[in-house]
Amino acid sequence: MSSPLDQPQQSPSFHRGSFTEEIENARTDLSRKLLLGDAPGESPSVTETAPTLSPSTSAAPSTPEIDATDSPVTPPEGEDEALVADSFAFAFDIDGVLVRGGRAIPEAIEAMKVLNGDNKYGIKIPYIFLTNGGGKSEAERCGDLSRQLEVDISPAQFICGHTPMSEMATKYNTVLVVGGEGEKCRTVAQSYGFKDVVTPGDIIKADSATTPFRKLTPEELKNSKERDFSDVVIEAIFVFADSRDWAGDLQIIIDLAMSKGGRIGTLSETFEEGPPIYFSHNDVVWSAAHEHVRLGMGALRGIVEYTFQEVTKGKKLTTHAFGKPQIGTFEFATRLLKRWRKNEHRLNAPPNTVYFVGDTPESDIRGTNLFNERAENDWYSILVKTGVYQDGTEPAYKPRVTVDTVLDAVNHGIEREMQRRKDRQAARKPKLTDMPKLSLEDGKDVNSFAVMSPAEEREIEVVV
């Protein structure tokens, strides 16, 4: 069926059918031409038959520039590939958000499925993990988390509390590494590129009187390195993971903090010559299997600083911390997310929004909000109720939103993005305020079209 727009405007167009049908057909044809920009009679456009994935689609003409801004997904390059969200991503804390006491929080397993495409929009959303925990290599932590969450997780999308310390491997030669189980932290530090790694066990093996109440086990004695520390200079101290022996580790850290330039067994006259001390994070408490939170590395950091001030009669010790809420850790996460999106999903542009999901207001929420003040994109903080934060209390640092579980956090982020896209499309959808006028009289106005009544059509047929 042709439209009045296909006919010369010098004479009225006419069609078979009732008068009411003619008006309806004319409106339909004109609406289609104004909204879609295609000529009547042609086959439906790609925009009509294959709308981009979203809860609603716009009938407005599409351009590459508009699509890049409005679409939250990138079309797949192959038939077997899934759509990927390119305008947003997620970053997750682990303990208290995904895992508690070594076991996955049930909603976390479902959340991973949603992120990997099992959602009503059929899209995959890029995500990374940003935890203050450590003591193992990123690969080992990913193996543990993969089994817990029943999904493959790559070290390329994972940050431990001590991961950013890897960027300091070229700055220091001989370092003391504290914390963790057995020799794992030494191995991690060596994998980062640290050339000469000393552990508390090495120092105790050389002089058992260093820690009066700690004796090395046969296994520790076997694994600890035997060396002469008379000419060794400890250039920096790195607390990679939570201490398994607070008293012994505290004693050795204080000894070096009070030493002459990091030389074991020496005592500074000014107490200002010790090596710098770095902690992989500053969480005072964390969520474990116990019903109440447990003390974390931040507590040990506070004890080190307090003890130093007490034994030096007032000298202040300044230590340094990585991890959340430190801005440097979020900057490291930004670089990691950029590489992961590019290598895994072929996305070169940064996401407009990163949804960070955490359970600790003092580190997760505080860090996200602080970083958001200087980041080029939007870092959106989400607090869950499955970890450190206690429901019903006022968080010290307020999130953008608080939800029950990580699954609720993921769904909140996805629906927020889809609604934002829907709102943008509605804002630029053309309004039909300038449609041509339909008149029963001969079209005299350039914006008018004559519509024939059935009686007029019969008269014309008789003449013909």
Tab-separated table of C-alpha atoms in Angstrom:
chain	number	residue	atom	x	y	z
A	1	MET	CA	0.000	0.000	0.000
A	2	SER	CA	1.363	3.430	-0.900
A	3	SER	CA	1.238	6.551	1.242
A	4	PRO	CA	0.038	10.060	0.380
A	5	LEU	CA	3.702	11.033	0.638
A	6	ASP	CA	4.465	8.977	-2.503
A	7	GLN	CA	2.105	11.004	-4.692
A	8	PRO	CA	2.622	14.439	-6.265
A	9	GLN	CA	1.239	17.112	-3.991
A	10	GLN	CA	-0.533	18.935	-6.881
A	11	SER	CA	-3.460	16.534	-6.756
A	12	PRO	CA	-4.990	14.592	-3.883
A	13	SER	CA	-4.109	10.943	-3.399
A	14	PHE	CA	-6.783	8.325	-2.833
A	15	HIS	CA	-7.014	4.653	-1.779
A	16	ARG	CA	-9.588	1.946	-1.608
A	17	GLY	CA	-11.236	1.447	1.784
A	18	SER	CA	-13.343	3.291	4.290
A	19	PHE	CA	-12.811	6.907	5.215
A	20	THR	CA	-11.730	5.908	8.744
A	21	GLU	CA	-9.185	3.450	7.385
A	22	GLU	CA	-7.734	6.113	5.104
A	23	ILE	CA	-7.104	8.491	7.989
A	24	GLU	CA	-5.495	5.736	10.056
A	25	ASN	CA	-3.289	4.622	7.143
A	26	ALA	CA	-2.175	8.170	6.496
A	27	ARG	CA	-1.232	8.710	10.127
A	28	THR	CA	0.695	5.441	10.223
A	29	ASP	CA	2.668	6.236	7.067
A	30	LEU	CA	3.512	9.748	8.200
A	31	SER	CA	4.528	8.612	11.671
A	32	ARG	CA	6.820	5.994	10.239
A	33	LYS	CA	8.519	8.433	7.919
A	34	LEU	CA	9.050	11.029	10.636
A	35	LEU	CA	10.352	8.582	13.256
A	36	LEU	CA	12.341	6.053	11.272
A	37	GLY	CA	13.346	8.062	8.260
A	38	ASP	CA	12.612	5.212	5.786
A	39	ALA	CA	10.413	5.524	2.754
A	40	PRO	CA	6.994	3.813	2.834
A	41	GLY	CA	6.826	0.560	0.978
A	42	GLU	CA	10.394	-0.503	1.789
A	43	SER	CA	11.223	-3.511	3.910
A	44	PRO	CA	11.644	-2.874	7.652
A	45	SER	CA	14.982	-1.364	8.638
A	46	VAL	CA	17.599	-3.065	10.792
A	47	THR	CA	16.666	-0.693	13.592
A	48	GLU	CA	13.123	-2.065	13.559
A	49	THR	CA	13.835	-5.762	13.345
A	50	ALA	CA	16.976	-5.998	15.491
A	51	PRO	CA	16.901	-3.423	18.263
A	52	THR	CA	19.929	-3.145	20.542
A	53	LEU	CA	19.607	-5.082	23.758
A	54	SER	CA	17.923	-3.027	26.446
A	55	PRO	CA	14.618	-2.937	28.320
A	56	SER	CA	13.293	-0.427	25.801
A	57	THR	CA	14.247	0.767	22.359
A	58	SER	CA	14.009	4.159	20.751
A	59	ALA	CA	12.399	4.762	17.392
A	60	ALA	CA	14.730	7.735	16.850
A	61	PRO	CA	17.356	7.504	14.075
A	62	SER	CA	20.613	5.933	15.291
A	63	THR	CA	24.138	7.172	14.649
A	64	PRO	CA	27.472	5.658	15.707
A	65	GLU	CA	28.157	8.638	17.935
A	66	ILE	CA	24.803	8.374	19.719
A	67	ASP	CA	25.024	4.617	20.029
A	68	ALA	CA	28.475	4.818	21.616
A	69	THR	CA	27.111	7.158	24.255
A	70	ASP	CA	23.729	5.596	24.955
A	71	SER	CA	24.241	1.884	24.522
A	72	PRO	CA	25.465	0.058	27.656
A	73	VAL	CA	26.555	-2.917	25.564
A	74	THR	CA	28.960	-3.702	22.756
A	75	PRO	CA	27.640	-5.969	19.972
A	76	PRO	CA	29.482	-9.291	19.628
A	77	GLU	CA	31.936	-9.738	16.753
A	78	GLY	CA	31.044	-13.394	16.270
A	79	GLU	CA	27.743	-15.211	16.317
A	80	ASP	CA	28.709	-17.276	19.354
A	81	GLU	CA	29.871	-14.337	21.462
A	82	ALA	CA	27.724	-12.640	24.083
A	83	LEU	CA	26.925	-8.954	24.321
A	84	VAL	CA	29.264	-7.128	26.686
A	85	ALA	CA	28.462	-4.097	28.811
A	86	ASP	CA	30.908	-1.386	27.812
A	87	SER	CA	29.583	1.580	29.807
A	88	PHE	CA	29.892	0.048	33.278
A	89	ALA	CA	31.790	-2.537	35.310
A	90	PHE	CA	31.944	-3.983	38.825
A	91	ALA	CA	34.692	-4.280	41.441
A	92	PHE	CA	34.257	-6.493	44.497
A	93	ASP	CA	35.731	-6.867	47.931
A	94	ILE	CA	35.863	-10.563	48.900
A	95	ASP	CA	35.642	-11.296	52.634
A	96	GLY	CA	32.164	-10.411	53.893
A	97	VAL	CA	30.895	-9.772	50.361
A	98	LEU	CA	31.500	-12.987	48.416
A	99	VAL	CA	33.047	-15.284	51.009
A	100	ARG	CA	32.800	-15.662	54.765
A	101	GLY	CA	34.839	-18.094	56.825
A	102	GLY	CA	36.243	-19.758	53.720
A	103	ARG	CA	32.794	-20.502	52.259
A	104	ALA	CA	30.899	-18.701	49.554
A	105	ILE	CA	27.945	-16.594	50.574
A	106	PRO	CA	25.059	-18.280	48.661
A	107	GLU	CA	23.986	-15.128	46.826
A	108	ALA	CA	27.553	-14.634	45.585
A	109	ILE	CA	27.392	-17.725	43.370
A	110	GLU	CA	24.202	-16.443	41.764
A	111	ALA	CA	25.724	-12.972	41.372
A	112	MET	CA	28.615	-14.420	39.346
A	113	LYS	CA	26.134	-16.128	37.026
A	114	VAL	CA	24.309	-12.834	36.485
A	115	LEU	CA	27.570	-11.034	35.667
A	116	ASN	CA	28.505	-13.734	33.172
A	117	GLY	CA	25.341	-13.304	31.125
A	118	ASP	CA	22.629	-15.192	32.995
A	119	ASN	CA	20.355	-12.150	33.251
A	120	LYS	CA	17.220	-10.961	31.453
A	121	TYR	CA	19.266	-8.723	29.149
A	122	GLY	CA	21.696	-11.461	28.108
A	123	ILE	CA	24.751	-9.266	28.678
A	124	LYS	CA	28.117	-9.998	30.266
A	125	ILE	CA	29.507	-7.351	32.612
A	126	PRO	CA	33.285	-7.006	33.166
A	127	TYR	CA	34.388	-7.248	36.795
A	128	ILE	CA	37.496	-7.392	38.989
A	129	PHE	CA	38.252	-8.265	42.610
A	130	LEU	CA	39.932	-5.881	45.028
A	131	THR	CA	40.662	-7.377	48.446
A	132	ASN	CA	42.850	-6.306	51.335
A	133	GLY	CA	43.563	-9.947	52.078
A	134	GLY	CA	46.801	-11.607	51.037
A	135	GLY	CA	49.432	-14.083	52.131
A	136	LYS	CA	49.184	-16.096	48.920
A	137	SER	CA	49.975	-15.488	45.287
A	138	GLU	CA	47.235	-14.002	43.152
A	139	ALA	CA	47.068	-17.272	41.224
A	140	GLU	CA	46.516	-19.310	44.402
A	141	ARG	CA	43.886	-16.889	45.682
A	142	CYS	CA	42.100	-17.067	42.320
A	143	GLY	CA	42.133	-20.846	42.461
A	144	ASP	CA	40.518	-20.777	45.894
A	145	LEU	CA	37.922	-18.216	44.852
A	146	SER	CA	37.130	-20.047	41.614
A	147	ARG	CA	36.258	-23.180	43.562
A	148	GLN	CA	34.215	-21.246	46.102
A	149	LEU	CA	32.206	-19.241	43.542
A	150	GLU	CA	32.041	-22.017	40.918
A	151	VAL	CA	33.412	-19.772	38.166
A	152	ASP	CA	36.790	-19.324	36.484
A	153	ILE	CA	38.646	-16.308	37.858
A	154	SER	CA	41.890	-15.059	36.365
A	155	PRO	CA	44.818	-13.449	38.231
A	156	ALA	CA	44.510	-10.703	35.613
A	157	GLN	CA	41.310	-9.541	37.312
A	158	PHE	CA	42.491	-9.898	40.904
A	159	ILE	CA	44.236	-7.577	43.366
A	160	CYS	CA	45.474	-8.703	46.789
A	161	GLY	CA	46.396	-6.232	49.488
A	162	HIS	CA	50.072	-6.726	48.661
A	163	THR	CA	49.726	-6.708	44.852
A	164	PRO	CA	50.597	-2.977	44.525
A	165	MET	CA	53.814	-3.681	46.468
A	166	SER	CA	55.105	-5.373	43.322
A	167	GLU	CA	55.737	-1.938	41.847
A	168	MET	CA	58.360	-1.322	44.592
A	169	ALA	CA	60.515	-4.364	43.767
A	170	THR	CA	62.998	-2.252	41.831
A	171	LYS	CA	63.291	0.330	44.602
A	172	TYR	CA	64.651	-1.913	47.379
A	173	ASN	CA	67.212	-4.698	47.345
A	174	THR	CA	67.083	-6.480	50.714
A	175	VAL	CA	63.678	-6.447	52.435
A	176	LEU	CA	62.010	-8.059	55.443
A	177	VAL	CA	58.666	-9.696	54.587
A	178	VAL	CA	56.277	-10.393	57.481
A	179	GLY	CA	53.054	-12.398	57.810
A	180	GLY	CA	51.284	-15.296	56.179
A	181	GLU	CA	51.739	-19.038	56.455
A	182	GLY	CA	55.136	-20.661	56.188
A	183	GLU	CA	57.240	-19.450	53.263
A	184	LYS	CA	54.347	-18.283	51.100
A	185	CYS	CA	54.979	-14.551	51.497
A	186	ARG	CA	58.679	-14.984	50.690
A	187	THR	CA	57.676	-16.809	47.518
A	188	VAL	CA	55.175	-14.097	46.575
A	189	ALA	CA	57.727	-11.333	47.157
A	190	GLN	CA	60.288	-13.131	45.018
A	191	SER	CA	57.706	-13.551	42.257
A	192	TYR	CA	57.225	-9.771	42.346
A	193	GLY	CA	60.922	-9.294	41.650
A	194	PHE	CA	62.317	-8.568	45.120
A	195	LYS	CA	65.916	-9.788	44.945
A	196	ASP	CA	66.788	-10.529	48.571
A	197	VAL	CA	63.882	-11.475	50.836
A	198	VAL	CA	64.371	-12.001	54.574
A	199	THR	CA	61.709	-13.424	56.916
A	200	PRO	CA	61.396	-13.279	60.730
A	201	GLY	CA	62.254	-16.992	60.729
A	202	ASP	CA	65.648	-16.232	59.169
A	203	ILE	CA	66.441	-13.725	61.936
A	204	ILE	CA	65.269	-16.059	64.733
A	205	LYS	CA	67.284	-18.927	63.243
A	206	ALA	CA	70.404	-16.752	63.367
A	207	ASP	CA	69.725	-15.679	66.979
A	208	SER	CA	67.057	-17.554	68.923
A	209	ALA	CA	67.235	-14.977	71.741
A	210	THR	CA	65.608	-12.412	69.441
A	211	THR	CA	62.142	-13.644	70.458
A	212	PRO	CA	62.260	-15.206	73.957
A	213	PHE	CA	58.778	-16.721	73.737
A	214	ARG	CA	58.825	-17.969	70.174
A	215	LYS	CA	60.675	-21.098	69.131
A	216	LEU	CA	60.782	-22.227	65.526
A	217	THR	CA	59.049	-25.484	64.695
A	218	PRO	CA	61.116	-28.160	62.941
A	219	GLU	CA	59.495	-27.209	59.658
A	220	GLU	CA	60.173	-23.487	60.202
A	221	LEU	CA	63.742	-24.252	61.170
A	222	LYS	CA	64.177	-26.245	57.974
A	223	ASN	CA	62.663	-23.584	55.679
A	224	SER	CA	64.314	-20.540	57.276
A	225	LYS	CA	67.526	-19.407	55.571
A	226	GLU	CA	70.816	-19.604	57.391
A	227	ARG	CA	72.859	-16.432	56.945
A	228	ASP	CA	75.199	-13.980	58.648
A	229	PHE	CA	73.356	-10.734	59.337
A	230	SER	CA	76.406	-8.757	60.419
A	231	ASP	CA	76.700	-7.098	57.008
A	232	VAL	CA	73.022	-7.214	56.000
A	233	VAL	CA	71.071	-3.975	55.650
A	234	ILE	CA	67.283	-4.276	55.688
A	235	GLU	CA	66.189	-1.472	53.353
A	236	ALA	CA	62.431	-1.799	53.919
A	237	ILE	CA	59.888	-3.830	55.892
A	238	PHE	CA	56.786	-5.174	54.129
A	239	VAL	CA	53.917	-6.708	56.119
A	240	PHE	CA	52.403	-8.775	53.324
A	241	ALA	CA	49.721	-10.570	55.314
A	242	ASP	CA	48.286	-10.914	58.814
A	243	SER	CA	50.875	-12.005	61.346
A	244	ARG	CA	50.678	-15.536	62.747
A	245	ASP	CA	52.846	-14.505	65.708
A	246	TRP	CA	52.123	-10.944	66.753
A	247	ALA	CA	54.590	-10.874	69.677
A	248	GLY	CA	57.546	-12.219	67.696
A	249	ASP	CA	56.873	-10.141	64.583
A	250	LEU	CA	56.264	-7.020	66.674
A	251	GLN	CA	59.619	-7.478	68.433
A	252	ILE	CA	61.550	-7.807	65.168
A	253	ILE	CA	59.793	-4.842	63.535
A	254	ILE	CA	60.499	-2.629	66.573
A	255	ASP	CA	64.146	-3.775	66.663
A	256	LEU	CA	64.641	-2.679	63.063
A	257	ALA	CA	62.668	0.543	63.511
A	258	MET	CA	65.100	1.476	66.319
A	259	SER	CA	68.214	0.300	64.461
A	260	LYS	CA	70.986	2.177	62.711
A	261	GLY	CA	69.913	2.149	59.084
A	262	GLY	CA	68.284	-1.282	59.159
A	263	ARG	CA	71.269	-3.193	60.569
A	264	ILE	CA	70.096	-6.017	62.817
A	265	GLY	CA	71.457	-5.859	66.376
A	266	THR	CA	72.235	-2.127	66.287
A	267	LEU	CA	70.510	0.654	68.221
A	268	SER	CA	70.133	4.164	66.887
A	269	GLU	CA	70.863	7.147	69.108
A	270	THR	CA	68.155	9.249	67.445
A	271	PHE	CA	65.632	6.495	66.626
A	272	GLU	CA	65.185	8.143	63.238
A	273	GLU	CA	67.317	5.841	61.087
A	274	GLY	CA	65.103	2.788	60.729
A	275	PRO	CA	63.866	1.470	57.367
A	276	PRO	CA	60.425	2.412	56.047
A	277	ILE	CA	57.589	0.111	57.084
A	278	TYR	CA	54.761	-0.806	54.694
A	279	PHE	CA	51.523	-2.619	55.550
A	280	SER	CA	49.476	-4.186	52.777
A	281	HIS	CA	46.280	-2.743	54.286
A	282	ASN	CA	44.916	-0.973	57.328
A	283	ASP	CA	41.766	-2.918	58.247
A	284	VAL	CA	41.524	-2.999	62.027
A	285	VAL	CA	38.833	-5.679	61.852
A	286	TRP	CA	37.566	-8.069	59.203
A	287	SER	CA	34.726	-10.557	58.692
A	288	ALA	CA	35.710	-14.178	59.362
A	289	ALA	CA	33.802	-17.334	60.340
A	290	HIS	CA	33.255	-16.069	63.896
A	291	GLU	CA	29.982	-14.341	64.635
A	292	HIS	CA	31.896	-11.178	65.599
A	293	VAL	CA	34.583	-9.383	63.571
A	294	ARG	CA	38.230	-10.375	64.154
A	295	LEU	CA	41.318	-8.174	64.559
A	296	GLY	CA	43.226	-7.441	61.367
A	297	MET	CA	46.480	-5.922	60.159
A	298	GLY	CA	45.397	-2.393	61.008
A	299	ALA	CA	45.409	-3.370	64.670
A	300	LEU	CA	49.000	-4.614	64.397
A	301	ARG	CA	49.977	-1.380	62.653
A	302	GLY	CA	48.510	0.637	65.522
A	303	ILE	CA	50.375	-1.503	68.081
A	304	VAL	CA	53.685	-1.047	66.234
A	305	GLU	CA	53.332	2.735	66.197
A	306	TYR	CA	52.183	2.877	69.832
A	307	THR	CA	54.925	0.542	71.076
A	308	PHE	CA	57.655	2.455	69.246
A	309	GLN	CA	56.502	5.698	70.844
A	310	GLU	CA	56.510	4.067	74.292
A	311	VAL	CA	59.980	2.489	74.109
A	312	THR	CA	61.606	5.583	72.555
A	313	LYS	CA	60.072	7.933	75.131
A	314	GLY	CA	57.868	9.862	72.774
A	315	LYS	CA	59.370	9.458	69.308
A	316	LYS	CA	56.735	9.169	66.588
A	317	LEU	CA	56.923	6.365	64.034
A	318	THR	CA	55.322	6.941	60.658
A	319	THR	CA	54.313	3.808	58.772
A	320	HIS	CA	52.690	3.433	55.359
A	321	ALA	CA	49.699	1.398	54.222
A	322	PHE	CA	48.524	0.054	50.884
A	323	GLY	CA	45.096	-1.455	50.321
A	324	LYS	CA	41.748	0.206	50.727
A	325	PRO	CA	41.017	3.038	51.439
A	326	GLN	CA	44.350	4.253	50.021
A	327	ILE	CA	43.962	6.153	46.762
A	328	GLY	CA	46.983	4.384	45.273
A	329	THR	CA	45.199	1.035	45.503
A	330	PHE	CA	42.194	2.350	43.581
A	331	GLU	CA	44.504	3.837	40.963
A	332	PHE	CA	46.127	0.408	40.644
A	333	ALA	CA	42.658	-1.130	40.318
A	334	THR	CA	41.815	1.331	37.541
A	335	ARG	CA	44.867	0.223	35.553
A	336	LEU	CA	44.036	-3.444	36.142
A	337	LEU	CA	40.407	-2.978	35.054
A	338	LYS	CA	41.556	-1.159	31.924
A	339	ARG	CA	43.851	-4.042	30.938
A	340	TRP	CA	41.207	-6.673	31.750
A	341	ARG	CA	38.500	-4.961	29.667
A	342	LYS	CA	40.862	-4.564	26.734
A	343	ASN	CA	42.412	-8.031	26.767
A	344	GLU	CA	39.343	-10.045	27.727
A	345	HIS	CA	36.509	-8.049	26.150
A	346	ARG	CA	38.259	-5.877	23.501
A	347	LEU	CA	36.980	-2.682	25.129
A	348	ASN	CA	39.408	0.207	24.759
A	349	ALA	CA	37.429	3.022	26.381
A	350	PRO	CA	37.106	3.181	30.186
A	351	PRO	CA	33.666	2.491	31.688
A	352	ASN	CA	31.508	5.450	32.597
A	353	THR	CA	30.648	3.858	35.951
A	354	VAL	CA	32.428	1.368	38.216
A	355	TYR	CA	30.214	-0.152	40.910
A	356	PHE	CA	32.333	-1.052	43.925
A	357	VAL	CA	30.724	-3.514	46.349
A	358	GLY	CA	32.113	-3.780	49.877
A	359	ASP	CA	31.170	-4.612	53.461
A	360	THR	CA	33.451	-2.264	55.425
A	361	PRO	CA	32.531	1.428	55.554
A	362	GLU	CA	35.966	2.467	56.891
A	363	SER	CA	37.895	0.967	53.965
A	364	ASP	CA	35.605	-0.074	51.097
A	365	ILE	CA	33.144	2.805	51.165
A	366	ARG	CA	35.570	5.454	52.357
A	367	GLY	CA	38.094	4.553	49.668
A	368	THR	CA	35.529	4.423	46.885
A	369	ASN	CA	34.046	7.784	47.818
A	370	LEU	CA	37.479	9.423	48.118
A	371	PHE	CA	38.652	8.061	44.800
A	372	ASN	CA	35.413	9.105	43.130
A	373	GLU	CA	36.251	12.728	43.957
A	374	ARG	CA	39.314	12.614	41.709
A	375	ALA	CA	38.514	9.842	39.211
A	376	GLU	CA	37.588	10.703	35.632
A	377	ASN	CA	34.654	8.302	35.730
A	378	ASP	CA	32.021	7.569	38.394
A	379	TRP	CA	32.970	5.153	41.199
A	380	TYR	CA	29.673	4.179	42.799
A	381	SER	CA	29.875	2.748	46.336
A	382	ILE	CA	27.532	-0.069	47.409
A	383	LEU	CA	27.492	-1.410	50.978
A	384	VAL	CA	26.255	-4.943	51.735
A	385	LYS	CA	25.008	-6.295	55.057
A	386	THR	CA	26.764	-9.680	54.989
A	387	GLY	CA	30.089	-8.648	56.551
A	388	VAL	CA	31.605	-6.038	58.862
A	389	TYR	CA	28.758	-3.540	58.589
A	390	GLN	CA	26.012	-4.220	61.095
A	391	ASP	CA	22.480	-3.573	59.876
A	392	GLY	CA	20.731	-0.842	61.813
A	393	THR	CA	23.902	1.105	62.616
A	394	GLU	CA	24.990	4.359	61.015
A	395	PRO	CA	28.038	3.728	58.778
A	396	ALA	CA	30.989	6.026	59.429
A	397	TYR	CA	31.266	6.595	55.681
A	398	LYS	CA	28.014	6.606	53.760
A	399	PRO	CA	27.610	4.601	50.541
A	400	ARG	CA	25.550	5.668	47.563
A	401	VAL	CA	23.252	2.750	48.360
A	402	THR	CA	23.000	-0.047	50.944
A	403	VAL	CA	21.633	-3.480	49.978
A	404	ASP	CA	21.283	-6.864	51.649
A	405	THR	CA	23.586	-9.028	49.530
A	406	VAL	CA	26.037	-8.908	46.637
A	407	LEU	CA	23.322	-10.270	44.332
A	408	ASP	CA	21.168	-7.263	45.195
A	409	ALA	CA	24.167	-5.021	44.482
A	410	VAL	CA	24.704	-6.513	41.032
A	411	ASN	CA	21.025	-6.267	40.118
A	412	HIS	CA	20.904	-2.684	41.386
A	413	GLY	CA	23.803	-1.670	39.164
A	414	ILE	CA	22.421	-3.352	36.044
A	415	GLU	CA	18.927	-1.937	36.448
A	416	ARG	CA	20.309	1.523	37.177
A	417	GLU	CA	22.326	1.463	33.940
A	418	MET	CA	19.387	0.244	31.876
A	419	GLN	CA	17.059	2.856	33.351
A	420	ARG	CA	19.596	5.605	32.667
A	421	ARG	CA	19.773	4.518	29.038
A	422	LYS	CA	15.993	4.414	28.807
A	423	ASP	CA	15.785	7.946	30.215
A	424	ARG	CA	18.353	9.242	27.703
A	425	GLN	CA	16.452	7.704	24.822
A	426	ALA	CA	13.166	9.166	26.017
A	427	ALA	CA	14.743	12.608	26.323
A	428	ARG	CA	15.728	12.677	22.655
A	429	LYS	CA	12.718	10.859	21.211
A	430	PRO	CA	11.029	13.236	18.677
A	431	LYS	CA	7.611	14.580	19.506
A	432	LEU	CA	4.930	14.436	16.799
A	433	THR	CA	3.996	18.104	17.011
A	434	ASP	CA	4.673	18.993	13.377
A	435	MET	CA	2.757	16.249	11.572
A	436	PRO	CA	1.129	17.290	8.291
A	437	LYS	CA	-2.529	18.208	8.563
A	438	LEU	CA	-5.123	15.846	7.128
A	439	SER	CA	-7.982	17.688	5.447
A	440	LEU	CA	-11.096	16.807	3.463
A	441	GLU	CA	-10.520	19.867	1.305
A	442	ASP	CA	-8.067	20.093	-1.557
A	443	GLY	CA	-4.646	20.644	-0.039
A	444	LYS	CA	-3.910	24.339	-0.446
A	445	ASP	CA	-1.393	24.580	2.362
A	446	VAL	CA	2.013	23.023	1.682
A	447	ASN	CA	1.717	21.189	4.986
A	448	SER	CA	-1.731	19.762	4.205
A	449	PHE	CA	-2.792	16.649	2.339
A	450	ALA	CA	-6.242	16.004	0.957
A	451	VAL	CA	-7.979	12.818	1.988
A	452	MET	CA	-10.785	11.583	-0.233
A	453	SER	CA	-14.061	10.313	1.120
A	454	PRO	CA	-15.505	7.113	-0.386
A	455	ALA	CA	-18.185	9.182	-2.180
A	456	GLU	CA	-15.558	11.347	-3.854
A	457	GLU	CA	-13.609	8.260	-4.879
A	458	ARG	CA	-16.719	6.815	-6.597
A	459	GLU	CA	-17.293	10.060	-8.497
A	460	ILE	CA	-13.742	9.971	-9.801
A	461	GLU	CA	-14.146	6.342	-10.842
A	462	VAL	CA	-17.307	7.196	-12.762
A	463	VAL	CA	-15.553	9.997	-14.634
A	464	VAL	CA	-12.661	7.735	-15.490
